[in-house]
Short mmCIF file of C-alpha atoms in Angstrom, two decimals:
data_model
loop_
_atom_site.label_atom_id
_atom_site.label_comp_id
_atom_site.label_asym_id
_atom_site.label_seq_id
_atom_site.Cartn_x
_atom_site.Cartn_y
_atom_site.Cartn_z
CA MET J 1106 284.39 102.85 183.70
CA GLN J 1107 286.12 105.37 181.47
CA ALA J 1108 287.15 108.80 182.71
CA LYS J 1109 284.29 110.47 180.88
CA PHE J 1110 281.84 108.60 183.18
CA LEU J 1111 283.48 109.89 186.35
CA GLY J 1112 281.20 112.34 188.06
CA THR J 1113 282.04 115.62 189.75
CA LEU J 1114 282.16 113.93 193.15
CA ASP J 1115 284.61 111.31 191.82
CA TRP J 1116 286.98 113.98 190.57
CA THR J 1117 286.61 115.96 193.80
CA ILE J 1118 287.60 112.92 195.87
CA LEU J 1119 290.58 112.18 193.60
CA VAL J 1120 291.85 115.75 193.74
CA ALA J 1121 291.33 115.90 197.52
CA TYR J 1122 293.26 112.65 197.94
CA PHE J 1123 296.27 113.95 196.01
CA LEU J 1124 296.23 117.31 197.82
CA ILE J 1125 296.21 115.59 201.22
CA LEU J 1126 298.96 113.21 200.08
CA LEU J 1127 301.05 116.14 198.86
CA ALA J 1128 300.55 118.01 202.14
CA ILE J 1129 301.62 114.99 204.21
CA GLY J 1130 304.70 114.46 202.03
CA VAL J 1131 305.77 118.11 202.35
CA TRP J 1132 305.09 118.08 206.12
CA ALA J 1133 307.13 114.89 206.56
CA SER J 1134 310.03 116.40 204.61
CA THR J 1135 310.09 119.37 207.01
CA LYS J 1136 310.58 116.88 209.84
CA ARG J 1137 313.81 115.62 208.28
CA LYS J 1138 316.86 117.30 209.75
CA LYS J 1139 318.71 119.41 207.22
CA GLY J 1140 321.55 117.47 205.65
CA SER J 1141 320.46 114.16 207.20
CA SER J 1142 320.17 110.92 205.26
CA LEU J 1143 317.20 110.27 203.00
CA PHE J 1144 317.46 106.55 203.46
CA LEU J 1145 316.75 105.50 207.05
CA ALA J 1146 314.64 108.42 208.31
CA GLU J 1147 317.32 109.23 210.93
CA HIS J 1148 316.30 105.98 212.67
CA SER J 1149 313.12 107.70 213.82
CA LEU J 1150 310.34 105.36 212.65
CA ARG J 1151 307.85 104.21 215.28
CA TRP J 1152 306.01 100.89 215.27
CA HIS J 1153 302.94 102.17 213.38
CA HIS J 1154 305.09 103.73 210.63
CA ILE J 1155 306.97 100.44 210.26
CA GLY J 1156 303.85 98.28 210.23
CA PHE J 1157 301.93 100.38 207.71
CA SER J 1158 305.03 100.77 205.50
CA MET J 1159 305.77 97.03 205.36
CA TRP J 1160 302.13 96.20 204.74
CA GLY J 1161 301.78 99.03 202.22
CA THR J 1162 304.86 97.87 200.30
CA ASN J 1163 303.29 94.41 200.13
CA VAL J 1164 299.95 95.72 198.83
CA GLY J 1165 299.47 96.69 195.20
CA PRO J 1166 296.51 96.96 192.83
CA SER J 1167 297.58 93.66 191.28
CA MET J 1168 297.28 92.08 194.74
CA LEU J 1169 293.80 93.52 195.22
CA ILE J 1170 292.66 92.16 191.85
CA ALA J 1171 294.52 88.83 192.06
CA SER J 1172 293.32 88.17 195.62
CA ALA J 1173 289.69 88.78 194.67
CA SER J 1174 290.19 86.56 191.61
CA ALA J 1175 291.61 83.78 193.81
CA GLY J 1176 288.69 84.17 196.21
CA PHE J 1177 286.24 83.86 193.30
CA THR J 1178 287.82 80.65 191.98
CA THR J 1179 289.22 78.82 195.05
CA GLY J 1180 287.96 80.51 198.23
CA ILE J 1181 290.19 81.48 201.14
CA VAL J 1182 292.98 78.91 200.60
CA SER J 1183 295.18 81.59 199.01
CA GLY J 1184 294.99 83.33 202.38
CA ASN J 1185 297.90 81.07 203.38
CA TYR J 1186 300.17 83.54 201.60
CA ALA J 1187 299.01 86.22 204.05
CA TRP J 1188 298.44 84.28 207.27
CA TYR J 1189 301.42 81.89 207.09
CA ALA J 1190 303.62 84.99 206.76
CA PHE J 1191 303.44 85.67 210.52
CA VAL J 1192 306.05 82.92 211.08
CA PHE J 1193 308.61 84.72 208.92
CA ILE J 1194 307.74 88.17 210.21
CA PHE J 1195 308.42 86.70 213.68
CA LEU J 1196 311.76 85.44 212.36
CA LEU J 1197 312.54 88.96 211.13
CA ALA J 1198 311.64 90.49 214.51
CA PHE J 1199 313.61 88.16 216.77
CA VAL J 1200 316.42 86.71 214.63
CA PHE J 1201 317.29 89.14 211.86
CA ALA J 1202 316.28 92.57 213.23
CA PRO J 1203 318.57 92.40 216.30
CA ARG J 1204 321.48 91.60 214.01
CA TYR J 1205 320.59 94.19 211.36
CA LEU J 1206 320.19 96.98 213.91
CA GLY J 1207 323.12 95.80 216.01
CA SER J 1208 325.40 95.94 212.98
CA ASN J 1209 324.12 99.47 212.22
CA VAL J 1210 323.79 98.83 208.49
CA ASN J 1211 321.96 100.85 205.84
CA THR J 1212 321.37 97.90 203.50
CA LEU J 1213 321.14 94.12 203.59
CA PRO J 1214 324.03 93.71 201.10
CA GLU J 1215 326.11 95.72 203.59
CA PHE J 1216 325.08 93.29 206.35
CA MET J 1217 326.10 90.26 204.31
CA GLY J 1218 329.32 92.08 203.43
CA LEU J 1219 330.16 92.20 207.15
CA ARG J 1220 329.59 88.45 207.30
CA PHE J 1221 331.19 87.25 204.07
CA GLY J 1222 333.26 90.11 202.67
CA GLN J 1223 333.17 92.81 200.00
CA GLN J 1224 332.67 90.46 197.04
CA THR J 1225 329.46 89.11 198.56
CA ARG J 1226 328.29 92.65 199.22
CA ASN J 1227 328.92 93.63 195.57
CA ILE J 1228 327.05 90.59 194.23
CA LEU J 1229 324.10 91.19 196.53
CA ALA J 1230 323.96 94.92 195.75
CA TRP J 1231 323.54 94.36 192.01
CA TYR J 1232 321.25 91.42 192.69
CA THR J 1233 319.02 93.68 194.79
CA ILE J 1234 319.04 96.51 192.24
CA VAL J 1235 317.94 94.22 189.39
CA THR J 1236 315.25 92.63 191.58
CA VAL J 1237 313.87 96.02 192.67
CA LEU J 1238 313.85 97.37 189.11
CA ILE J 1239 312.00 94.37 187.69
CA SER J 1240 309.80 93.03 190.47
CA TRP J 1241 308.99 96.08 192.58
CA LEU J 1242 309.06 98.88 190.00
CA ALA J 1243 308.48 97.66 186.43
CA LEU J 1244 305.88 95.01 187.28
CA THR J 1245 304.01 97.25 189.72
CA LEU J 1246 303.95 100.00 187.10
CA PHE J 1247 302.78 97.50 184.49
CA ALA J 1248 299.88 96.31 186.67
CA GLY J 1249 298.96 99.83 187.73
CA GLY J 1250 299.37 101.17 184.22
CA ILE J 1251 296.86 98.66 182.89
CA LEU J 1252 294.27 99.85 185.41
CA ILE J 1253 294.86 103.54 184.78
CA ARG J 1254 294.91 103.00 181.01
CA GLN J 1255 291.53 101.24 181.21
CA ILE J 1256 289.99 103.97 183.33
CA PHE J 1257 291.46 107.11 181.77
CA ASP J 1258 292.27 105.78 178.28
CA ILE J 1259 295.86 107.05 178.25
CA PRO J 1260 299.00 105.24 176.99
CA MET J 1261 301.02 102.94 179.23
CA TRP J 1262 304.06 105.24 179.22
CA ALA J 1263 301.93 108.17 180.40
CA SER J 1264 300.32 106.05 183.13
CA ALA J 1265 303.72 104.89 184.36
CA LEU J 1266 305.16 108.40 184.33
CA ILE J 1267 302.25 109.83 186.34
CA LEU J 1268 302.61 107.15 189.01
CA LEU J 1269 306.39 107.51 189.14
CA ALA J 1270 306.27 111.29 189.31
CA ILE J 1271 304.07 111.16 192.42
CA SER J 1272 306.19 108.45 194.11
CA ALA J 1273 309.55 109.94 193.17
CA PHE J 1274 308.47 113.33 194.50
CA PHE J 1275 308.12 111.96 198.03
CA THR J 1276 311.24 109.81 197.80
CA MET J 1277 313.43 112.71 196.65
CA LEU J 1278 311.83 115.29 198.92
CA GLY J 1279 311.72 113.50 202.24
CA GLY J 1280 313.25 110.06 201.70
CA LEU J 1281 312.03 107.13 203.76
CA LYS J 1282 310.42 109.41 206.35
CA ALA J 1283 308.07 110.94 203.75
CA VAL J 1284 307.33 107.51 202.28
CA ALA J 1285 306.56 106.09 205.75
CA TYR J 1286 304.34 108.99 206.82
CA THR J 1287 302.31 108.95 203.59
CA ASN J 1288 302.01 105.14 203.85
CA VAL J 1289 300.13 105.51 207.14
CA TYR J 1290 297.56 107.80 205.53
CA GLN J 1291 297.24 105.67 202.41
CA MET J 1292 296.86 102.34 204.21
CA VAL J 1293 294.20 103.70 206.58
CA LEU J 1294 292.27 104.86 203.50
CA LEU J 1295 292.75 101.42 201.91
CA ILE J 1296 291.37 99.67 205.02
CA ILE J 1297 288.31 101.94 205.16
CA VAL J 1298 287.36 101.50 201.49
CA SER J 1299 288.07 97.75 201.34
CA ALA J 1300 286.19 97.11 204.58
CA THR J 1301 283.23 99.11 203.24
CA LEU J 1302 283.20 96.96 200.09
CA THR J 1303 283.22 93.73 202.14
CA ILE J 1304 280.47 94.93 204.52
CA VAL J 1305 278.22 96.14 201.69
CA GLY J 1306 278.75 92.80 199.93
CA LEU J 1307 277.84 90.83 203.08
CA VAL J 1308 274.67 92.90 203.50
CA LYS J 1309 273.77 92.35 199.84
CA VAL J 1310 274.23 88.56 200.08
CA GLY J 1311 272.16 88.40 203.28
CA GLY J 1312 274.79 87.77 205.94
CA VAL J 1313 277.55 85.30 206.78
CA GLY J 1314 275.19 82.29 206.89
CA ASN J 1315 273.85 82.93 203.39
CA LEU J 1316 277.37 83.48 202.07
CA TYR J 1317 278.53 80.17 203.57
CA ASP J 1318 275.68 78.32 201.85
CA ALA J 1319 276.06 80.17 198.53
CA VAL J 1320 279.56 78.88 197.70
CA PRO J 1321 281.20 75.42 197.83
CA HIS J 1322 281.97 74.47 201.44
CA GLY J 1323 285.58 73.70 200.47
CA PHE J 1324 286.00 77.43 199.89
CA TRP J 1325 286.40 77.88 203.67
CA ASN J 1326 289.32 75.47 204.09
CA LEU J 1327 292.89 76.79 204.44
CA PHE J 1328 294.29 73.30 203.83
CA GLN J 1329 293.35 71.50 200.63
CA PRO J 1330 294.10 67.84 199.78
CA ASN J 1331 297.59 67.16 198.51
CA ASP J 1332 296.25 66.28 195.05
CA ASP J 1333 294.66 69.73 194.69
CA PRO J 1334 296.24 71.23 191.53
CA ALA J 1335 296.33 74.82 192.76
CA PHE J 1336 296.95 74.82 196.53
CA PRO J 1337 298.00 71.39 197.91
CA TRP J 1338 298.86 71.58 201.62
CA LEU J 1339 302.36 70.02 201.54
CA PRO J 1340 303.95 72.40 198.98
CA ILE J 1341 302.46 75.32 200.94
CA LEU J 1342 303.87 73.94 204.20
CA LEU J 1343 307.38 73.27 202.80
CA GLY J 1344 307.68 75.58 199.81
CA TYR J 1345 306.22 78.83 201.07
CA PRO J 1346 308.86 79.21 203.84
CA ILE J 1347 311.54 79.64 201.15
CA MET J 1348 309.58 82.52 199.66
CA GLY J 1349 308.67 83.79 203.13
CA VAL J 1350 312.26 84.03 204.38
CA TRP J 1351 313.39 85.78 201.21
CA PHE J 1352 310.48 88.20 201.05
CA TRP J 1353 310.02 89.13 204.72
CA CYS J 1354 313.57 88.79 206.07
CA THR J 1355 316.04 89.54 203.25
CA ASP J 1356 314.34 91.85 200.72
CA GLN J 1357 315.57 95.45 201.00
CA SER J 1358 312.22 97.03 200.06
CA MET J 1359 310.38 95.06 202.73
CA VAL J 1360 312.97 95.26 205.53
CA GLN J 1361 314.06 98.91 205.14
CA PRO J 1362 311.41 100.31 207.54
CA VAL J 1363 312.78 97.99 210.26
CA LEU J 1364 316.34 99.17 209.53
CA ALA J 1365 315.04 102.72 210.17
CA ALA J 1366 313.39 101.84 213.49
CA LYS J 1367 313.93 104.20 216.41
CA SER J 1368 314.97 101.17 218.47
CA LEU J 1369 314.87 97.39 218.36
CA ASN J 1370 311.75 97.56 220.54
CA GLU J 1371 309.97 99.73 217.95
CA GLY J 1372 311.18 97.45 215.14
CA GLN J 1373 309.84 94.33 216.87
CA LYS J 1374 306.51 96.01 217.64
CA GLY J 1375 306.34 97.30 214.04
CA ALA J 1376 306.90 93.79 212.67
CA ASN J 1377 304.20 92.53 215.06
CA PHE J 1378 301.80 95.20 213.77
CA THR J 1379 302.54 94.04 210.23
CA GLY J 1380 301.52 90.53 211.27
CA TRP J 1381 298.20 91.83 212.60
CA LEU J 1382 297.62 93.82 209.41
CA LYS J 1383 298.26 90.70 207.30
CA ILE J 1384 295.21 89.09 208.95
CA LEU J 1385 293.13 91.74 207.16
CA ASP J 1386 294.26 90.47 203.75
CA VAL J 1387 291.64 87.71 203.80
CA PRO J 1388 288.53 89.77 204.74
CA LEU J 1389 289.61 92.86 202.78
CA TYR J 1390 291.03 91.34 199.57
CA ILE J 1391 290.02 87.68 199.24
CA LEU J 1392 286.50 87.76 200.71
CA PRO J 1393 285.23 90.27 198.08
CA GLY J 1394 286.00 87.60 195.47
CA VAL J 1395 284.01 84.97 197.39
CA LEU J 1396 281.16 87.47 197.75
CA CYS J 1397 281.34 88.15 194.02
CA LEU J 1398 280.85 84.43 193.29
CA ALA J 1399 277.79 84.39 195.56
CA LEU J 1400 276.32 87.54 194.01
CA TYR J 1401 277.45 87.24 190.36
CA PRO J 1402 278.15 83.54 189.70
CA SER J 1403 277.89 84.01 185.93
CA LEU J 1404 280.94 86.30 185.80
CA GLN J 1405 283.20 84.92 183.06
CA ASN J 1406 286.54 86.50 184.01
CA PRO J 1407 287.55 86.05 187.69
CA ASP J 1408 290.08 88.90 187.30
CA GLU J 1409 287.12 91.26 187.04
CA ALA J 1410 285.70 90.21 190.43
CA TYR J 1411 287.04 93.20 192.37
CA MET J 1412 285.89 95.88 189.92
CA THR J 1413 282.57 94.05 189.39
CA MET J 1414 281.89 94.39 193.12
CA VAL J 1415 282.89 98.06 193.06
CA THR J 1416 280.81 99.08 190.06
CA ASN J 1417 277.72 97.15 191.17
CA LEU J 1418 277.71 97.84 194.91
CA PHE J 1419 279.17 101.30 195.35
CA PRO J 1420 276.96 104.31 194.63
CA VAL J 1421 277.81 106.97 192.09
CA GLY J 1422 280.61 109.12 193.47
CA MET J 1423 282.40 106.29 195.28
CA VAL J 1424 284.33 105.36 192.14
CA GLY J 1425 286.71 108.23 192.79
CA LEU J 1426 287.45 106.86 196.25
CA VAL J 1427 288.23 103.41 194.81
CA LEU J 1428 290.57 105.00 192.26
CA ALA J 1429 292.22 106.88 195.12
CA VAL J 1430 292.72 103.58 196.98
CA LEU J 1431 294.21 101.83 193.93
CA THR J 1432 296.53 104.79 193.41
CA ALA J 1433 297.41 104.73 197.10
CA ALA J 1434 298.45 101.09 196.85
CA LEU J 1435 300.59 101.88 193.80
CA VAL J 1436 302.27 104.96 195.24
CA SER J 1437 303.03 103.10 198.47
CA THR J 1438 304.77 100.19 196.75
CA ILE J 1439 306.63 102.33 194.20
CA GLY J 1440 307.78 104.87 196.80
CA SER J 1441 309.23 102.15 199.03
CA ALA J 1442 310.93 100.48 196.07
CA LEU J 1443 312.49 103.73 194.82
CA ASN J 1444 313.86 104.44 198.29
CA ALA J 1445 315.30 100.92 198.56
CA LEU J 1446 316.88 101.23 195.09
CA SER J 1447 318.54 104.57 195.82
CA THR J 1448 319.74 103.34 199.23
CA VAL J 1449 321.44 100.20 197.88
CA PHE J 1450 323.09 101.91 194.90
CA THR J 1451 324.25 104.95 196.85
CA MET J 1452 325.56 103.19 199.96
CA ASP J 1453 326.76 99.85 198.55
CA ILE J 1454 328.18 100.99 195.21
CA TYR J 1455 328.72 104.76 195.06
CA VAL J 1456 330.00 105.37 198.59
CA LYS J 1457 331.68 102.00 199.16
CA LYS J 1458 333.46 101.69 195.81
CA TYR J 1459 333.75 105.12 194.22
CA ASN J 1460 333.54 107.86 196.84
CA PRO J 1461 334.21 106.60 200.39
CA LYS J 1462 334.68 110.18 201.65
CA ALA J 1463 331.44 111.52 200.20
CA SER J 1464 329.79 114.24 202.27
CA GLN J 1465 326.15 113.95 203.36
CA PRO J 1466 324.96 116.49 200.72
CA GLU J 1467 326.80 114.47 198.03
CA ILE J 1468 325.18 111.26 199.26
CA ILE J 1469 321.72 112.89 199.26
CA ARG J 1470 322.29 114.27 195.75
CA MET J 1471 323.41 110.86 194.45
CA GLY J 1472 320.36 109.24 196.06
CA GLN J 1473 318.12 111.71 194.24
CA TYR J 1474 319.90 111.11 190.91
CA VAL J 1475 319.50 107.35 191.34
CA THR J 1476 315.79 107.81 192.09
CA VAL J 1477 315.33 109.63 188.77
CA VAL J 1478 317.47 107.21 186.75
CA GLY J 1479 315.80 104.19 188.37
CA ALA J 1480 312.40 105.67 187.58
CA VAL J 1481 313.32 106.17 183.90
CA ILE J 1482 314.73 102.64 183.56
CA SER J 1483 311.66 101.10 185.18
CA VAL J 1484 309.38 103.00 182.77
CA LEU J 1485 311.39 101.64 179.82
CA ILE J 1486 311.13 98.08 181.19
CA CYS J 1487 307.42 98.61 181.77
CA ILE J 1488 306.92 99.79 178.16
CA ALA J 1489 308.95 96.80 176.89
CA ILE J 1490 306.73 94.41 178.87
CA ASP J 1491 303.62 96.12 177.50
CA SER J 1492 304.88 95.83 173.92
CA ILE J 1493 305.06 92.02 174.00
CA LYS J 1494 301.72 90.47 173.20
CA GLY J 1495 300.23 87.05 173.81
CA LEU J 1496 301.61 86.25 177.27
CA ASN J 1497 300.35 86.97 180.75
CA LEU J 1498 303.75 88.45 181.49
CA PHE J 1499 302.87 89.70 184.93
CA ASN J 1500 302.16 86.16 186.16
CA VAL J 1501 305.18 84.79 184.30
CA PHE J 1502 307.55 87.31 185.88
CA GLN J 1503 306.06 86.74 189.33
CA SER J 1504 306.74 83.03 188.88
CA VAL J 1505 310.31 83.73 187.80
CA LEU J 1506 310.80 85.78 190.97
CA GLY J 1507 309.85 82.69 192.92
CA PHE J 1508 312.97 81.03 191.58
CA ILE J 1509 315.07 83.91 192.91
CA ALA J 1510 314.11 83.05 196.49
CA PRO J 1511 316.07 79.80 197.17
CA PRO J 1512 319.66 81.15 196.85
CA MET J 1513 318.85 84.34 198.79
CA ALA J 1514 317.09 82.44 201.56
CA ALA J 1515 319.94 79.92 201.81
CA VAL J 1516 322.70 82.56 202.04
CA PHE J 1517 320.98 84.59 204.76
CA LEU J 1518 319.90 81.58 206.82
CA PHE J 1519 323.32 79.92 206.69
CA GLY J 1520 325.06 83.26 207.23
CA VAL J 1521 323.16 83.82 210.47
CA PHE J 1522 322.69 80.29 211.83
CA TRP J 1523 325.90 78.43 210.86
CA LYS J 1524 329.21 80.06 211.73
CA ARG J 1525 331.14 77.51 209.64
CA THR J 1526 329.60 78.87 206.41
CA THR J 1527 332.37 80.33 204.24
CA SER J 1528 332.46 83.26 201.84
CA ARG J 1529 333.17 80.88 198.96
CA ALA J 1530 330.00 78.91 199.76
CA ALA J 1531 327.91 82.11 199.95
CA ASN J 1532 329.27 83.48 196.67
CA MET J 1533 328.75 80.11 195.00
CA ALA J 1534 325.11 80.09 196.10
CA LEU J 1535 324.55 83.66 194.87
CA THR J 1536 326.13 83.02 191.46
CA LEU J 1537 325.97 79.35 190.42
CA GLY J 1538 322.98 78.75 192.71
CA THR J 1539 321.07 81.60 191.07
CA VAL J 1540 321.94 80.36 187.57
CA PHE J 1541 320.72 76.88 188.57
CA SER J 1542 317.53 78.14 190.22
CA ILE J 1543 316.52 80.52 187.42
CA GLY J 1544 317.54 77.89 184.84
CA VAL J 1545 315.08 75.43 186.39
CA GLY J 1546 312.49 78.22 186.38
CA ILE J 1547 312.98 78.82 182.65
CA LEU J 1548 312.56 75.09 181.98
CA TYR J 1549 309.46 75.02 184.19
CA LEU J 1550 307.80 78.05 182.62
CA TRP J 1551 308.86 78.05 178.97
CA VAL J 1552 311.02 75.20 177.64
CA LEU J 1553 309.12 72.31 179.21
CA PRO J 1554 306.09 74.14 180.63
CA ALA J 1555 304.43 72.49 183.59
CA GLU J 1556 300.97 72.97 182.08
CA LYS J 1557 302.05 70.65 179.25
CA TYR J 1558 304.50 68.27 180.96
CA THR J 1559 303.05 66.56 184.03
CA PHE J 1560 306.33 65.26 185.50
CA TRP J 1561 306.98 68.58 187.28
CA PRO J 1562 306.23 68.85 191.02
CA HIS J 1563 304.16 71.75 192.29
CA PHE J 1564 305.84 75.14 191.85
CA MET J 1565 306.37 75.68 195.59
CA MET J 1566 307.62 72.13 196.11
CA LEU J 1567 310.14 72.75 193.33
CA SER J 1568 311.32 75.87 195.14
CA PHE J 1569 311.82 73.77 198.28
CA TYR J 1570 313.86 71.13 196.38
CA ILE J 1571 316.08 73.83 194.85
CA PHE J 1572 316.66 75.30 198.31
CA ILE J 1573 317.69 71.86 199.65
CA ILE J 1574 320.14 71.33 196.76
CA ILE J 1575 321.73 74.78 197.21
CA SER J 1576 321.91 74.25 200.98
CA MET J 1577 323.66 70.89 200.57
CA ALA J 1578 326.12 72.47 198.15
CA MET J 1579 326.84 75.27 200.64
CA ILE J 1580 327.50 72.73 203.41
CA ILE J 1581 329.87 70.68 201.23
CA VAL J 1582 331.78 73.73 199.96
CA SER J 1583 332.08 75.17 203.48
CA LEU J 1584 333.40 71.91 204.92
CA LEU J 1585 335.92 71.47 202.10
CA ASP J 1586 337.03 75.12 202.07
CA LYS J 1587 340.25 75.50 204.05
CA THR J 1588 340.68 79.20 203.23
CA PRO J 1589 341.07 81.29 206.42
CA GLN J 1590 337.85 83.15 207.09
CA GLN J 1591 337.69 86.81 208.01
CA ALA J 1592 336.54 87.54 211.53
CA THR J 1593 332.83 88.30 211.38
CA MET J 1594 331.94 91.91 212.20
CA MET J 1595 328.23 91.24 212.65
CA LYS J 1596 326.86 92.36 215.99
CA LYS J 1597 323.63 91.46 217.71
CA LEU J 1598 321.72 93.86 219.93
CA ALA J 1599 321.53 92.34 223.39
CA ASP J 1600 318.26 94.13 224.21
CA LYS J 1601 315.73 91.70 225.60
CA PRO J 1602 312.21 91.96 224.19
CA THR J 1603 310.04 94.21 226.33
CA ILE J 1604 306.88 92.94 228.03
CA GLY J 1605 304.82 94.80 225.43
CA VAL J 1606 306.64 93.06 222.57
CA LYS J 1607 306.24 89.63 224.19
CA ILE J 1608 302.53 90.16 224.85
CA GLY J 1609 301.93 91.46 221.31
CA TRP J 1610 303.62 88.48 219.71
CA ALA J 1611 302.06 85.94 222.10
CA MET J 1612 298.59 87.30 221.25
CA LEU J 1613 299.29 87.23 217.50
CA ILE J 1614 300.56 83.64 217.64
CA ILE J 1615 297.50 82.51 219.60
CA VAL J 1616 295.12 84.28 217.18
CA MET J 1617 296.86 82.77 214.14
CA ILE J 1618 296.74 79.25 215.60
CA CYS J 1619 293.03 79.71 216.34
CA LEU J 1620 292.37 80.95 212.80
CA TYR J 1621 294.13 77.94 211.30
CA ILE J 1622 292.19 75.56 213.56
CA PHE J 1623 288.88 77.28 212.74
CA PHE J 1624 289.45 77.27 208.97
CA ASN J 1625 291.08 73.84 208.79
CA GLY J 1626 288.99 71.37 206.85
CA HIS J 1627 289.49 67.61 206.74
CA VAL J 1628 292.46 67.08 204.42
#
């Protein structure tokens, strides 16, 4: 599907998409009060902005392709990553969000700084910056660059620059407000196109009954036996929560829309909306892979399942719309990441350490500089990744990020739930705990790779064990530490959840329980 095969209609759709996106970004920037912060949208985000932004940040072209690939090879079991997430989004809404908004913080390192002191804030700030640069920016650009390079036959650096230019434009022009407003448009487009692909596939295969009979019946089970090599139920049950807490409750890129909520009520409703949107991950992203197996069982490379469905089922002219959707997913993730990066550096490092009396124009200007510098650095990392041959580096890096989760999850959970936790214990977890966790990850992935050495537990079970070890260390250090602790400055909003929030969450919990019962096979 090279660019030379794109028809006039394809190009028209692509151009129209970018023009509409540009118009929305410019319109959103006019809504930002002159001289106001770029970072938290003047605390004006409503529930739908928050929900679409969190979901959009989570969605990337790599997710679309990987989810379809997982559906092709294993069925809906990988849907646990989407559906199990509602537990941790609930935790964000009712445990973390009241404290984040009550403390009136711009960043999560700032929040932990209130709890454990300036040193913890500094460690977390740099920790967050490195994570955003590698996981959210460089790897997203790498995945997106591969797609664009295949379609348009242009170098990786050019692909990355095009994507960054679009995303950085919105981030610098209108900050989080522009990112949030464009995310709504982009995610609605994504839902429409992905739903169309699923519906056309179901019609082609002859309906739900035919699809059920066309693939192994185990493909419809969310829980697989514990000896299943890919998705055993116990590691998912125990290990995924470590990733879930880190990703949904403590990651700046994911949580920033909630920090910018107009009120706690809007933040809790926005998180709830994200939970509903996550239900769509299975029918929109995983089911096309299952359909592909039913329709094209001889496909050799499962990673091609998504594009195989597109090229075979969509008529001429729809290719442009698919490209628009893939670009939408990229721009959404990159825009959110750039805003998170500029927020953390500007507020936690520049203002806090170097220019405490900075005026709002100076803060805005620094945020824009950081956006540009961060974009350049991420392109360089992306090019470096692309230059190394012979490894599936995207999967390797994603696995490494899994080993980042245990120390972060431990520090935030203990910081909120156990008042006796000391600054020394938190800093130990963030430094020595991170070295230990990533060290185990290096052994697992490269030195003594799990695919060669069978003594390793499942990846997610290993993450759980590391979390337990770090937690025990934090408890011991806290109990032995006799250093006087600073009085915590964290505040919790006393607002009680509204009836609407309670009903929304009660309905979501009931629906999720029903889904798990319906798709639960005999383990």
